Short mmCIF file of C-alpha atoms in Angstrom, two decimals:
data_model
loop_
_atom_site.label_atom_id
_atom_site.label_comp_id
_atom_site.label_asym_id
_atom_site.label_seq_id
_atom_site.Cartn_x
_atom_site.Cartn_y
_atom_site.Cartn_z
CA MET A 1 0.00 0.00 0.00
CA ALA A 2 1.48 3.33 -1.12
CA THR A 3 2.09 5.99 1.51
CA ALA A 4 1.16 9.65 1.11
CA ASN A 5 4.75 10.83 1.50
CA PRO A 6 7.21 8.15 0.33
CA ILE A 7 10.66 8.18 1.85
CA GLY A 8 13.02 10.47 -0.07
CA ALA A 9 10.26 12.48 -1.74
CA PRO A 10 10.55 16.24 -1.09
CA ARG A 11 7.87 17.62 1.18
CA PRO A 12 5.66 20.37 -0.22
CA PRO A 13 6.32 23.78 1.36
CA ALA A 14 4.12 24.87 4.22
CA MET A 15 1.63 27.44 2.95
CA ALA A 16 0.35 30.39 4.92
CA SER A 17 -3.32 31.29 5.23
CA PRO A 18 -4.87 32.70 2.02
CA GLY A 19 -3.67 36.26 1.48
CA TYR A 20 -0.68 35.89 3.81
CA GLY A 21 2.88 34.61 3.46
CA LYS A 22 5.58 35.30 0.90
CA ARG A 23 5.10 37.77 -1.94
CA SER A 24 7.67 38.24 -4.70
CA ALA A 25 8.71 41.82 -5.32
CA PRO A 26 8.48 43.03 -8.95
CA ASP A 27 11.27 43.57 -11.47
CA GLN A 28 13.73 41.06 -10.05
CA ALA A 29 16.85 40.04 -11.94
CA PRO A 30 16.94 36.50 -13.42
CA HIS A 31 18.21 33.61 -11.29
CA ARG A 32 22.01 33.30 -11.00
CA ARG A 33 24.23 31.00 -9.01
CA ASP A 34 25.81 33.93 -7.17
CA ASP A 35 22.59 35.76 -6.31
CA PHE A 36 23.43 35.80 -2.59
CA ALA A 37 27.23 35.57 -2.69
CA HIS A 38 27.46 38.99 -1.03
CA LEU A 39 25.68 37.74 2.09
CA PRO A 40 27.09 35.83 5.10
CA GLU A 41 26.61 32.08 5.01
CA ARG A 42 23.57 31.99 7.27
CA GLU A 43 21.74 34.81 5.49
CA ALA A 44 22.64 33.35 2.08
CA CYS A 45 21.22 29.95 3.08
CA ILE A 46 17.95 31.46 4.32
CA ALA A 47 17.66 33.72 1.26
CA SER A 48 18.24 30.82 -1.15
CA HIS A 49 15.55 28.81 0.59
CA ILE A 50 13.00 31.66 0.53
CA ASP A 51 13.82 32.38 -3.11
CA ARG A 52 12.83 28.83 -4.07
CA LEU A 53 9.49 28.98 -2.26
CA PRO A 54 6.30 29.88 -4.15
CA ASP A 55 4.23 32.93 -3.35
CA GLY A 56 1.95 32.32 -0.40
CA ALA A 57 4.44 30.06 1.40
CA ALA A 58 4.84 30.51 5.15
CA ILE A 59 8.17 32.18 5.92
CA ASP A 60 7.70 33.02 9.57
CA THR A 61 10.53 32.29 12.00
CA LYS A 62 9.05 29.08 13.39
CA THR A 63 8.32 27.57 9.96
CA LEU A 64 11.74 28.44 8.57
CA ALA A 65 13.50 27.03 11.65
CA ALA A 66 11.59 23.75 11.25
CA THR A 67 12.57 23.59 7.57
CA LEU A 68 16.22 24.59 8.05
CA PRO A 69 17.53 22.24 10.78
CA ALA A 70 20.93 23.92 10.82
CA TYR A 71 19.47 27.06 12.40
CA GLY A 72 17.21 27.58 15.38
CA GLN A 73 14.49 30.17 15.71
CA GLN A 74 16.81 32.82 17.17
CA ALA A 75 19.33 32.30 14.36
CA VAL A 76 16.57 32.47 11.74
CA ARG A 77 15.22 35.65 13.31
CA SER A 78 18.67 37.24 13.20
CA GLY A 79 19.12 36.04 9.62
CA LEU A 80 15.84 37.63 8.52
CA ASN A 81 16.93 40.89 10.11
CA GLY A 82 20.15 40.64 8.10
CA LEU A 83 18.20 40.05 4.89
CA SER A 84 16.03 43.05 5.65
CA HIS A 85 19.09 45.23 6.28
CA ALA A 86 20.60 44.02 2.98
CA GLY A 87 17.46 45.06 1.07
CA HIS A 88 16.10 41.60 0.21
CA LEU A 89 13.07 41.54 2.49
CA ARG A 90 10.35 43.74 3.98
CA ARG A 91 7.44 42.85 6.22
CA VAL A 92 4.24 44.71 5.34
CA ARG A 93 0.70 45.12 6.64
CA GLU A 94 -1.58 45.44 3.62
CA GLN A 95 -5.24 46.40 3.54
CA VAL A 96 -7.26 44.17 1.19
CA GLY A 97 -10.88 43.43 0.35
CA GLU A 98 -13.42 45.33 -1.68
CA GLY A 99 -14.10 47.74 1.17
CA ARG A 100 -10.43 47.79 2.19
CA THR A 101 -11.37 46.64 5.69
CA GLN A 102 -9.16 43.58 6.19
CA TRP A 103 -5.48 43.75 7.07
CA VAL A 104 -3.13 40.94 6.09
CA PHE A 105 0.52 40.48 6.98
CA ARG A 106 2.84 39.73 4.09
CA THR A 107 6.58 39.44 3.58
CA TYR A 108 7.87 40.78 0.28
CA PHE A 109 11.08 39.15 -0.90
CA SER A 110 13.37 40.42 -3.65
CA ARG A 111 16.18 38.37 -5.10
CA THR A 112 17.67 41.67 -6.21
CA PRO A 113 18.72 43.80 -3.20
CA ARG A 114 16.78 47.06 -3.03
CA GLY A 115 17.47 50.32 -1.26
CA ASP A 116 15.17 52.07 1.17
CA ALA A 117 14.03 54.52 -1.54
CA TRP A 118 12.89 51.66 -3.82
CA TRP A 119 10.93 49.98 -1.03
CA ALA A 120 9.29 53.29 -0.07
CA CYS A 121 8.17 53.82 -3.69
CA PHE A 122 6.89 50.25 -3.85
CA LEU A 123 4.79 50.70 -0.72
CA ALA A 124 3.39 53.93 -2.17
CA GLY A 125 2.31 52.08 -5.32
CA ASP A 126 4.84 53.73 -7.66
CA VAL A 127 6.47 50.43 -8.64
CA PRO A 128 4.42 48.05 -10.81
CA ASP A 129 3.22 44.87 -9.13
CA VAL A 130 3.28 42.87 -12.38
CA VAL A 131 6.58 41.66 -13.77
CA ASP A 132 7.03 41.61 -17.52
CA SER A 133 7.05 38.12 -18.96
CA PRO A 134 10.60 36.82 -19.36
CA VAL A 135 9.51 35.17 -22.58
CA ALA A 136 8.60 38.52 -24.08
CA ALA A 137 11.83 40.08 -22.87
CA ALA A 138 14.06 37.25 -24.09
CA PRO A 139 16.34 38.13 -26.99
CA ARG A 140 15.53 36.71 -30.35
CA PRO A 141 17.64 33.73 -31.40
CA THR A 142 20.27 34.57 -33.94
CA ALA A 143 21.28 32.35 -36.77
CA GLU A 144 24.48 30.41 -36.18
CA VAL A 145 27.28 31.53 -38.50
CA HIS A 146 30.29 29.32 -39.12
CA PRO A 147 33.57 31.09 -39.82
CA ASP A 148 34.24 28.99 -42.91
CA GLU A 149 30.88 29.74 -44.48
CA GLU A 150 30.08 32.92 -46.30
CA PRO A 151 26.80 34.65 -45.49
CA PRO A 152 24.14 34.39 -48.20
CA PRO A 153 24.20 37.32 -50.62
CA ARG A 154 21.54 39.96 -50.18
CA PRO A 155 19.43 41.01 -53.16
CA ALA A 156 20.79 44.09 -54.85
CA ARG A 157 18.91 47.32 -54.23
CA THR A 158 19.20 50.23 -56.54
CA ALA A 159 19.18 53.83 -55.39
CA TRP A 160 15.75 54.32 -56.93
CA THR A 161 14.33 51.28 -55.09
CA ALA A 162 15.68 52.48 -51.75
CA ARG A 163 14.34 56.02 -52.33
CA ALA A 164 10.92 54.72 -53.30
CA ALA A 165 10.78 52.49 -50.24
CA ARG A 166 11.69 55.38 -47.95
CA THR A 167 9.06 57.60 -49.57
CA ALA A 168 6.37 54.93 -49.17
CA ARG A 169 7.25 54.37 -45.53
CA THR A 170 7.19 58.11 -44.83
CA ALA A 171 3.82 58.51 -46.54
CA ARG A 172 2.27 55.64 -44.61
CA ALA A 173 3.63 56.94 -41.32
CA ALA A 174 2.25 60.43 -42.03
CA ARG A 175 -1.31 59.22 -42.67
CA SER A 176 -3.79 59.95 -39.91
CA ASP A 177 -6.74 57.80 -38.92
CA ALA A 178 -9.06 60.25 -40.65
CA TYR A 179 -7.07 60.00 -43.89
CA GLU A 180 -7.19 56.20 -43.70
CA ALA A 181 -10.97 56.27 -43.12
CA LEU A 182 -11.47 58.45 -46.21
CA ALA A 183 -9.19 56.29 -48.33
CA ALA A 184 -11.18 53.21 -47.28
CA LEU A 185 -14.50 54.60 -48.57
CA GLY A 186 -13.72 53.34 -52.07
CA ARG A 187 -13.34 49.80 -50.75
CA THR A 188 -16.81 50.00 -49.17
CA ASP A 189 -18.42 51.52 -52.27
CA ALA A 190 -16.48 52.19 -55.46
CA ARG A 191 -18.65 55.23 -56.24
CA LEU A 192 -16.87 57.14 -53.43
CA THR A 193 -13.31 56.37 -54.45
CA LEU A 194 -11.30 59.47 -53.50
CA SER A 195 -7.96 60.66 -54.73
CA ALA A 196 -5.04 61.42 -52.45
CA ALA A 197 -5.63 65.15 -52.84
CA GLU A 198 -9.32 64.77 -51.93
CA CYS A 199 -8.46 62.69 -48.85
CA ALA A 200 -6.04 65.36 -47.70
CA ALA A 201 -8.58 68.14 -48.28
CA LEU A 202 -11.34 66.34 -46.34
CA GLU A 203 -9.09 65.04 -43.57
CA ASP A 204 -10.07 67.68 -40.98
CA LEU A 205 -13.80 67.06 -41.48
CA ALA A 206 -13.34 63.30 -41.10
CA ALA A 207 -11.18 63.81 -38.02
CA GLU A 208 -14.10 65.58 -36.32
CA TRP A 209 -16.23 62.46 -36.88
CA LEU A 210 -13.63 60.22 -35.29
CA ALA A 211 -13.20 62.66 -32.41
CA ARG A 212 -16.89 62.23 -31.63
CA GLY A 213 -16.50 58.49 -31.13
CA VAL A 214 -17.42 57.23 -34.62
CA THR A 215 -15.51 54.07 -35.54
CA PRO A 216 -14.00 53.71 -39.05
CA SER A 217 -16.53 50.99 -39.94
CA ASP A 218 -19.50 53.15 -38.82
CA PHE A 219 -17.96 56.09 -40.65
CA ALA A 220 -17.81 54.18 -43.93
CA ARG A 221 -21.32 52.76 -43.51
CA THR A 222 -22.86 56.19 -42.80
CA ILE A 223 -21.08 58.07 -45.58
CA THR A 224 -21.79 55.44 -48.27
CA ALA A 225 -25.44 54.79 -47.29
CA GLY A 226 -28.09 55.78 -49.90
CA LEU A 227 -25.74 56.88 -52.68
CA PRO A 228 -27.25 57.83 -56.05
CA ASP A 229 -26.79 55.42 -58.93
CA VAL A 230 -24.19 57.67 -60.56
CA VAL A 231 -21.76 59.88 -58.60
CA HIS A 232 -20.14 62.49 -60.82
CA SER A 233 -17.98 64.14 -58.13
CA PRO A 234 -17.05 61.79 -55.24
CA GLY A 235 -15.06 64.48 -53.44
CA ALA A 236 -17.85 67.08 -53.47
CA LEU A 237 -20.50 64.55 -52.41
CA THR A 238 -18.28 63.27 -49.58
CA ARG A 239 -17.70 66.83 -48.33
CA LYS A 240 -21.46 67.54 -48.30
CA ARG A 241 -22.18 64.33 -46.41
CA LEU A 242 -19.39 64.95 -43.90
CA ILE A 243 -20.98 68.32 -43.07
CA ASP A 244 -24.66 67.40 -43.23
CA LYS A 245 -24.44 64.05 -41.39
CA LEU A 246 -21.98 65.10 -38.68
CA PRO A 247 -23.14 63.30 -35.50
CA PRO A 248 -23.66 65.24 -32.26
CA GLU A 249 -20.97 65.39 -29.64
CA PRO A 250 -21.14 62.41 -27.29
CA VAL A 251 -22.75 62.84 -23.90
CA ARG A 252 -20.08 62.96 -21.25
CA ILE A 253 -20.78 60.44 -18.48
CA ALA A 254 -18.89 60.79 -15.22
CA ARG A 255 -16.77 57.73 -14.72
CA ALA A 256 -16.69 55.98 -11.41
CA ALA A 257 -13.55 56.67 -9.46
CA ALA A 258 -10.90 54.00 -9.78
CA PRO A 259 -10.40 51.91 -6.66
CA ASP A 260 -7.65 53.14 -4.41
CA ALA A 261 -4.33 51.38 -4.43
CA PRO A 262 -3.89 48.92 -1.58
CA ARG A 263 -2.76 50.64 1.58
CA ARG A 264 0.49 49.25 2.90
CA LEU A 265 2.29 49.83 6.15
CA MET A 266 5.83 48.66 6.69
CA GLU A 267 6.66 46.64 9.77
CA CYS A 268 9.94 46.15 11.54
CA THR A 269 11.28 42.77 10.44
CA GLY A 270 12.55 42.07 13.93
CA CYS A 271 9.68 43.01 16.24
CA GLY A 272 6.74 43.85 13.97
CA THR A 273 6.43 47.49 15.02
CA PRO A 274 4.64 49.42 12.22
CA GLY A 275 6.08 52.65 10.93
CA ARG A 276 6.73 54.83 7.91
CA PRO A 277 9.51 53.67 5.55
CA GLU A 278 11.77 56.57 6.53
CA ALA A 279 11.43 55.52 10.19
CA LEU A 280 12.49 51.95 9.40
CA PRO A 281 15.75 52.13 7.43
CA GLY A 282 16.73 48.66 6.36
CA GLY A 283 13.27 47.52 7.44
CA LEU A 284 14.29 47.67 11.12
CA CYS A 285 13.25 49.94 13.96
CA ARG A 286 15.82 51.74 16.08
CA PRO A 287 15.97 49.19 18.92
CA CYS A 288 16.30 46.27 16.49
CA ARG A 289 19.13 48.12 14.76
CA GLY A 290 20.80 48.49 18.15
CA ASP A 291 20.64 52.29 17.99
CA LEU A 292 19.47 53.50 21.40
CA SER A 293 21.45 56.74 21.57
CA ASP A 294 18.45 59.02 20.97
CA GLU A 295 15.81 56.85 22.63
CA PRO A 296 14.37 58.34 25.84
CA LEU A 297 14.54 55.97 28.82
CA GLY A 298 11.01 56.92 29.86
CA ALA A 299 8.57 59.77 30.20
CA THR A 300 10.00 63.03 31.53
CA GLU A 301 8.80 64.61 34.78
CA VAL A 302 6.84 67.25 32.88
CA GLU A 303 5.04 64.59 30.82
CA ILE A 304 4.19 62.62 33.98
CA HIS A 305 2.69 65.69 35.70
CA ALA A 306 0.69 66.58 32.55
CA ARG A 307 -0.68 63.05 32.31
CA VAL A 308 -1.70 63.06 36.00
CA GLU A 309 -3.47 66.40 35.58
CA ARG A 310 -5.43 65.05 32.60
CA LEU A 311 -6.50 62.02 34.63
CA ARG A 312 -7.60 64.23 37.54
CA ALA A 313 -9.59 66.48 35.21
CA THR A 314 -11.32 63.43 33.75
CA LEU A 315 -12.26 62.16 37.21
CA ARG A 316 -13.62 65.57 38.30
CA THR A 317 -15.75 65.74 35.16
CA ARG A 318 -17.23 62.33 35.84
CA GLU A 319 -18.02 63.28 39.49
CA ARG A 320 -19.86 66.44 38.36
CA ARG A 321 -21.96 64.43 35.92
CA ARG A 322 -22.99 62.02 38.68
CA THR A 323 -24.10 64.86 40.98
#
């Protein structure tokens, strides 16, 4: 009888609750063998493991320590702080849901180390969340050329052929949508075949039609509808129809406001304290960075007296209400 997890088979990664866990940061560099060579051994090991995990995998301290037997929870916690300081990792609270009422806790991981400015822009929504497909960005394969073989000869091109090709390309590039719509009338009905000069003269009138939301197919159908049996002057008739049948300007309908970008708050990787990106350089708060020079040891005497006075005023107010 076959077992669910045969000996030697790799275990599937532990997944976090839906909406939580690992999230891959956008615009990462392709995989390389030396992606984490700049990191200490412990941080490089943890980073390599996280990099292999799919999005949604649990990468909390306890789960990683159970997966990486060489390191305990305290070592994993210190390693994650090191990855955060190196720019590979940020912990984030993100507001999700249609009404933006639910907060989820996610850890964004970037194979490419990022600076504090990049992470701040990402949290503000200035960095795209979707990564371009590597297939689309891959270079085109080039034909293999052997040194002993001569490349195939190209067909000869005369100066006149090259000049004509350049002129044709320039003319096509200079044509507007309105010009193309006028030139296509002859294909819909041969009685309205226009010359190049007539298309250029009527281009502004046709452009007004397209500006009012008329598609090229509707344009051709409207202009060529109900033509007389014989058209002696296609250009003059087209001009009259462009003026007489000009549709009204479209009614402007207020569009619904686009949904707000997801609200994100950065957390300290070490202790989970939320804060603005500029207050968490390297993704760490001041105590987790070991910087306690400017931290007050407690409330000052003035603050204590002010707090006591506020409490007394609150109690006096409550006593007056009772009497």
